[in-house]
CSV table of C-alpha atoms in Angstrom, one decimal:
chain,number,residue,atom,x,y,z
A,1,UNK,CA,-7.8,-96.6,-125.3
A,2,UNK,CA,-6.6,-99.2,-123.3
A,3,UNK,CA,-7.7,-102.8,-123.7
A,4,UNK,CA,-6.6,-106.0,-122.1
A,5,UNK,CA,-7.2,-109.3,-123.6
A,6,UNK,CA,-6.6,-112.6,-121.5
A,7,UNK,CA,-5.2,-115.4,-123.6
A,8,UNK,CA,-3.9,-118.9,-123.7
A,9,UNK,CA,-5.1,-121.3,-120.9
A,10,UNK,CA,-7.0,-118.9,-118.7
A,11,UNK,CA,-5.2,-115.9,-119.2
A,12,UNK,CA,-2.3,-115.9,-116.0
A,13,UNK,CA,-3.3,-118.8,-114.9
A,14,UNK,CA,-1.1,-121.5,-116.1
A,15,UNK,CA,2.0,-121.6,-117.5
A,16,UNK,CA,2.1,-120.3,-120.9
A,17,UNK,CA,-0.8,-117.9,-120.3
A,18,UNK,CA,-0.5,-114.3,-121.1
A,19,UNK,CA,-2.2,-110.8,-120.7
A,20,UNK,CA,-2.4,-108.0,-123.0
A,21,UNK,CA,-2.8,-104.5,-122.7
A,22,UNK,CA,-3.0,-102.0,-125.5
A,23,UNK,CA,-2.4,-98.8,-125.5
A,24,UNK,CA,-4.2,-97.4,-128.2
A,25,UNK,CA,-5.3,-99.8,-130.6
A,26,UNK,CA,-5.7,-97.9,-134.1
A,27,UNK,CA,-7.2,-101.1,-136.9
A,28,UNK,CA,-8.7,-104.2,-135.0
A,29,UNK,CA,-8.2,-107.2,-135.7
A,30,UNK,CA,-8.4,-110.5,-134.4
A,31,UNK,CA,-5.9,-111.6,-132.0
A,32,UNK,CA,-4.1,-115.2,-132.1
A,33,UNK,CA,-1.9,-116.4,-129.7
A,34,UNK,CA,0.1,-119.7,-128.8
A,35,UNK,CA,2.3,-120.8,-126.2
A,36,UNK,CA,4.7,-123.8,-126.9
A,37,UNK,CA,8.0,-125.5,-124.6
A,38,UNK,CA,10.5,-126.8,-126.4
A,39,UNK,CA,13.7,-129.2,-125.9
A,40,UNK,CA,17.2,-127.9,-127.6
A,41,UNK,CA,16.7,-129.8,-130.7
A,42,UNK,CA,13.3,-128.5,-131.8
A,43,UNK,CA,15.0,-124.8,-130.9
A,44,UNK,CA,17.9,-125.3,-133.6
A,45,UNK,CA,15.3,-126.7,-136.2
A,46,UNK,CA,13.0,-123.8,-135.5
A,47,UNK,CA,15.8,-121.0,-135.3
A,48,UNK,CA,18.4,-122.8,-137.6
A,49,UNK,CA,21.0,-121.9,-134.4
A,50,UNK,CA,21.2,-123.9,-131.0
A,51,UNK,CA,20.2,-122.5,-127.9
A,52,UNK,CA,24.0,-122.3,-126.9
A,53,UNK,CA,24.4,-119.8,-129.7
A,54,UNK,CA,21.7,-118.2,-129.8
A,55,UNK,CA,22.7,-115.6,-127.2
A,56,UNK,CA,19.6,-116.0,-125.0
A,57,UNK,CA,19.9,-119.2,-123.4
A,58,UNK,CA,20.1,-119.7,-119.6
A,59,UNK,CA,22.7,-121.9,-118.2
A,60,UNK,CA,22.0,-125.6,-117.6
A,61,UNK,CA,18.1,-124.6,-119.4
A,62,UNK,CA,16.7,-128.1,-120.8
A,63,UNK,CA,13.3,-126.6,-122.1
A,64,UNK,CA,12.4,-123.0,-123.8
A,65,UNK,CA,9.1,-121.4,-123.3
A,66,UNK,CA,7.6,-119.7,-127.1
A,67,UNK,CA,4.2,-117.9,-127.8
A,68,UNK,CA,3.5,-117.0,-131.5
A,69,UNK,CA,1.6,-114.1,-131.4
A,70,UNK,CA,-0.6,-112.2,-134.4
A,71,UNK,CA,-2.8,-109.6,-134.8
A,72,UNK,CA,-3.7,-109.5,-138.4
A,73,UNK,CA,-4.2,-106.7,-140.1
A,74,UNK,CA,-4.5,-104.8,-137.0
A,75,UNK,CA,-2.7,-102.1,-135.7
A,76,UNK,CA,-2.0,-100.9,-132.9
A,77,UNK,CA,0.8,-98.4,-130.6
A,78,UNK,CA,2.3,-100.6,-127.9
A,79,UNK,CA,1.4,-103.0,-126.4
A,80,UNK,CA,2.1,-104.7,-122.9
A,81,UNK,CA,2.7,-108.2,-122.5
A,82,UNK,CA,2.7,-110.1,-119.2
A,83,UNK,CA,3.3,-114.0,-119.6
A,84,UNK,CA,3.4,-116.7,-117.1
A,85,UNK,CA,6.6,-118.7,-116.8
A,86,UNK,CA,7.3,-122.2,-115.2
A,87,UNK,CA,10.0,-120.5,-112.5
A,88,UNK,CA,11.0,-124.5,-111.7
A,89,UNK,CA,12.4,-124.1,-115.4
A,90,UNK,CA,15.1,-122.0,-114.2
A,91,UNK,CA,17.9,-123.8,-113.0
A,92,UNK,CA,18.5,-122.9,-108.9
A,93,UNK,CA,20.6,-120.1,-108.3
A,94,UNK,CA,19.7,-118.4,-111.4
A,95,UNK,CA,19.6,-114.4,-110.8
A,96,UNK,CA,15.8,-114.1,-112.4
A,97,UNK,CA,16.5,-110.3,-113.0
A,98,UNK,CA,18.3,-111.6,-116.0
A,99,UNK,CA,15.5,-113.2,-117.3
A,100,UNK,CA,14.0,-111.7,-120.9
A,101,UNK,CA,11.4,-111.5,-123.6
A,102,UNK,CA,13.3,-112.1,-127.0
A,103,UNK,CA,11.3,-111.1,-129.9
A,104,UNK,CA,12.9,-113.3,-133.1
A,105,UNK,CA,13.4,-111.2,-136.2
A,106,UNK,CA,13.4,-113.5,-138.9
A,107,UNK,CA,14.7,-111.3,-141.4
A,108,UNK,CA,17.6,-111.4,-140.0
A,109,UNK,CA,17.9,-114.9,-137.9
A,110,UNK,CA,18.3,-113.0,-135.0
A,111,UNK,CA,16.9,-112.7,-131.0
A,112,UNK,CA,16.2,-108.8,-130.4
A,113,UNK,CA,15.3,-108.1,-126.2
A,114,UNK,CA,12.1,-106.5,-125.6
A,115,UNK,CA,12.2,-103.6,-123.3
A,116,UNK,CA,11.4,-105.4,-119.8
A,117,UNK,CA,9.0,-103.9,-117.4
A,118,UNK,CA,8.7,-106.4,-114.5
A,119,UNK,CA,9.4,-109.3,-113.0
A,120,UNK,CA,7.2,-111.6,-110.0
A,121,UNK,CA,9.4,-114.4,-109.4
A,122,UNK,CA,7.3,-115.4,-106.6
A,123,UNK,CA,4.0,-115.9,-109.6
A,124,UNK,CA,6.3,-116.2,-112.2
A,125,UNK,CA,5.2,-113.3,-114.5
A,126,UNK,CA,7.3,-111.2,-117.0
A,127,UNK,CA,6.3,-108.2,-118.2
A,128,UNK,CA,7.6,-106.6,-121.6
A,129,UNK,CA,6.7,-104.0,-124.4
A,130,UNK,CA,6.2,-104.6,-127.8
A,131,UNK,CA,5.3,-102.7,-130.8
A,132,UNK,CA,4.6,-105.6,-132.9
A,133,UNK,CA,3.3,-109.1,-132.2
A,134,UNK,CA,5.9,-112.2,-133.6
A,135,UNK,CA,7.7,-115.4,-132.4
A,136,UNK,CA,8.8,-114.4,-128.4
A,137,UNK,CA,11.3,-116.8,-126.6
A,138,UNK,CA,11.5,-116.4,-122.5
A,139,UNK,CA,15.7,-116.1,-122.0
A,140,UNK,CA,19.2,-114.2,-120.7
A,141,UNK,CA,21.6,-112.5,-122.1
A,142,UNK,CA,24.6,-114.5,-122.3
A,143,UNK,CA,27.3,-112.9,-121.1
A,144,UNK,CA,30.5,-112.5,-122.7
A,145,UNK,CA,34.3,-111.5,-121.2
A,146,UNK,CA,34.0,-107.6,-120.4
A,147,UNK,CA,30.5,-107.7,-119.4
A,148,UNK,CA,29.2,-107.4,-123.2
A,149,UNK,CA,26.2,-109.1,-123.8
A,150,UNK,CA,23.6,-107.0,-126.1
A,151,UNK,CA,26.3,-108.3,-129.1
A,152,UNK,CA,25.5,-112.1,-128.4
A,153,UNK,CA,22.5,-112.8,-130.6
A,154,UNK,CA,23.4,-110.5,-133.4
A,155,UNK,CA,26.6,-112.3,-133.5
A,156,UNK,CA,24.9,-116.0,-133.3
A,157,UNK,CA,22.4,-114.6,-136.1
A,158,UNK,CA,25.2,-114.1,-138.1
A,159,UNK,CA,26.8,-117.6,-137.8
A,160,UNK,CA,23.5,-119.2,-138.2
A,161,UNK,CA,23.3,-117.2,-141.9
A,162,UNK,CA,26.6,-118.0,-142.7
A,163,UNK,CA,25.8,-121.4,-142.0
A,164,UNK,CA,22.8,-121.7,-143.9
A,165,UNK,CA,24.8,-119.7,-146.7
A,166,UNK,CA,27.4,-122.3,-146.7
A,167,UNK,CA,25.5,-125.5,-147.3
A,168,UNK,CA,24.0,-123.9,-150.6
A,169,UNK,CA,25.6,-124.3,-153.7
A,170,UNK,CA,25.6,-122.1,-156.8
A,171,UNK,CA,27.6,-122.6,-159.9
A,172,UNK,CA,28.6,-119.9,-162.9
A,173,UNK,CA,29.3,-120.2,-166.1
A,174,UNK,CA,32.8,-118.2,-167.2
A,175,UNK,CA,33.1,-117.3,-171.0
């Protein structure tokens, strides 16, 4: 079966609108979506990590694009998403074939890529797959010496834990 449901803001049409395409859809359900931007503050006190760290973030980027999306109780195969991007967000010179669809595990506190399947720079449309719907941040690897770059948000995951880890405090009693 393959269904396509037009969301947010008249589907493609403005920025933050997205398109998706199942392809087998197993339980329905109803489908919620919802696009915000975001400055770097409102990123570190959403993600408990700043954009800088968080592996994802483009060079010189002032404002991240988010959709929430949820299908509960539904299931469903893959599913394709194609979103609408504001390409003056991208700082000039940027090499838009880095650009990404992060899919935040919050489990872990960390940014996981999302296989990519296109990209119009010209309408400003990225296309990824998905197996589950969740918190999905528009970014680029940020690449480290040697050309590693896959390593970057499970590393920043880690230090936001740690960091979270470290301002708790527990006590124990010795006898």
């Amino acid at each position: 079966m393959d269904v396509s449901v037009g969301l947010l803001g008249g589907s493609l049409g403005n920025v933050g609108g997205i398109d998706v395409g199942f392809d087998d859809i197993t339980t329905g359900g109803e489908l919620s979506a919802r696009f915000e931007r975001i400055d770097a503050s409102a990123f570190e006190g959403r993600f408990g990590v700043t954009p800088d760290l968080s592996g994802i973030a483009i060079p010189g980027q002032e404002t991240f694009s988010i959709w929430d999306l949820a299908l509960p109780d539904g299931e469903f195969g893959t599913a394709e998403l194609r979103l609408r991007f504001a390409a003056n967000d991208l700082p000039t010179g940027f090499d838009e074939t880095r650009l990404a669809l992060w899919h935040f595990n919050a489990g872990l506190g960390v940014f996981e890529p999302l296989p990519t399947l296109g990209i119009d720079s010209v309408a400003g449309i990225l296309s990824a797959s998905t197996a589950g719907f969740s918190t999905f941040v528009l970014g680029a690897a940020v690449p480290l010496p040697g050309g590693v770059f896959l390593f970057a948000p499970a590393f920043a995951g880690l230090l936001a834990m740690r960091r979270r880890h470290s301002g708790r405090t527990s006590t124990s009693t010795a006898s």
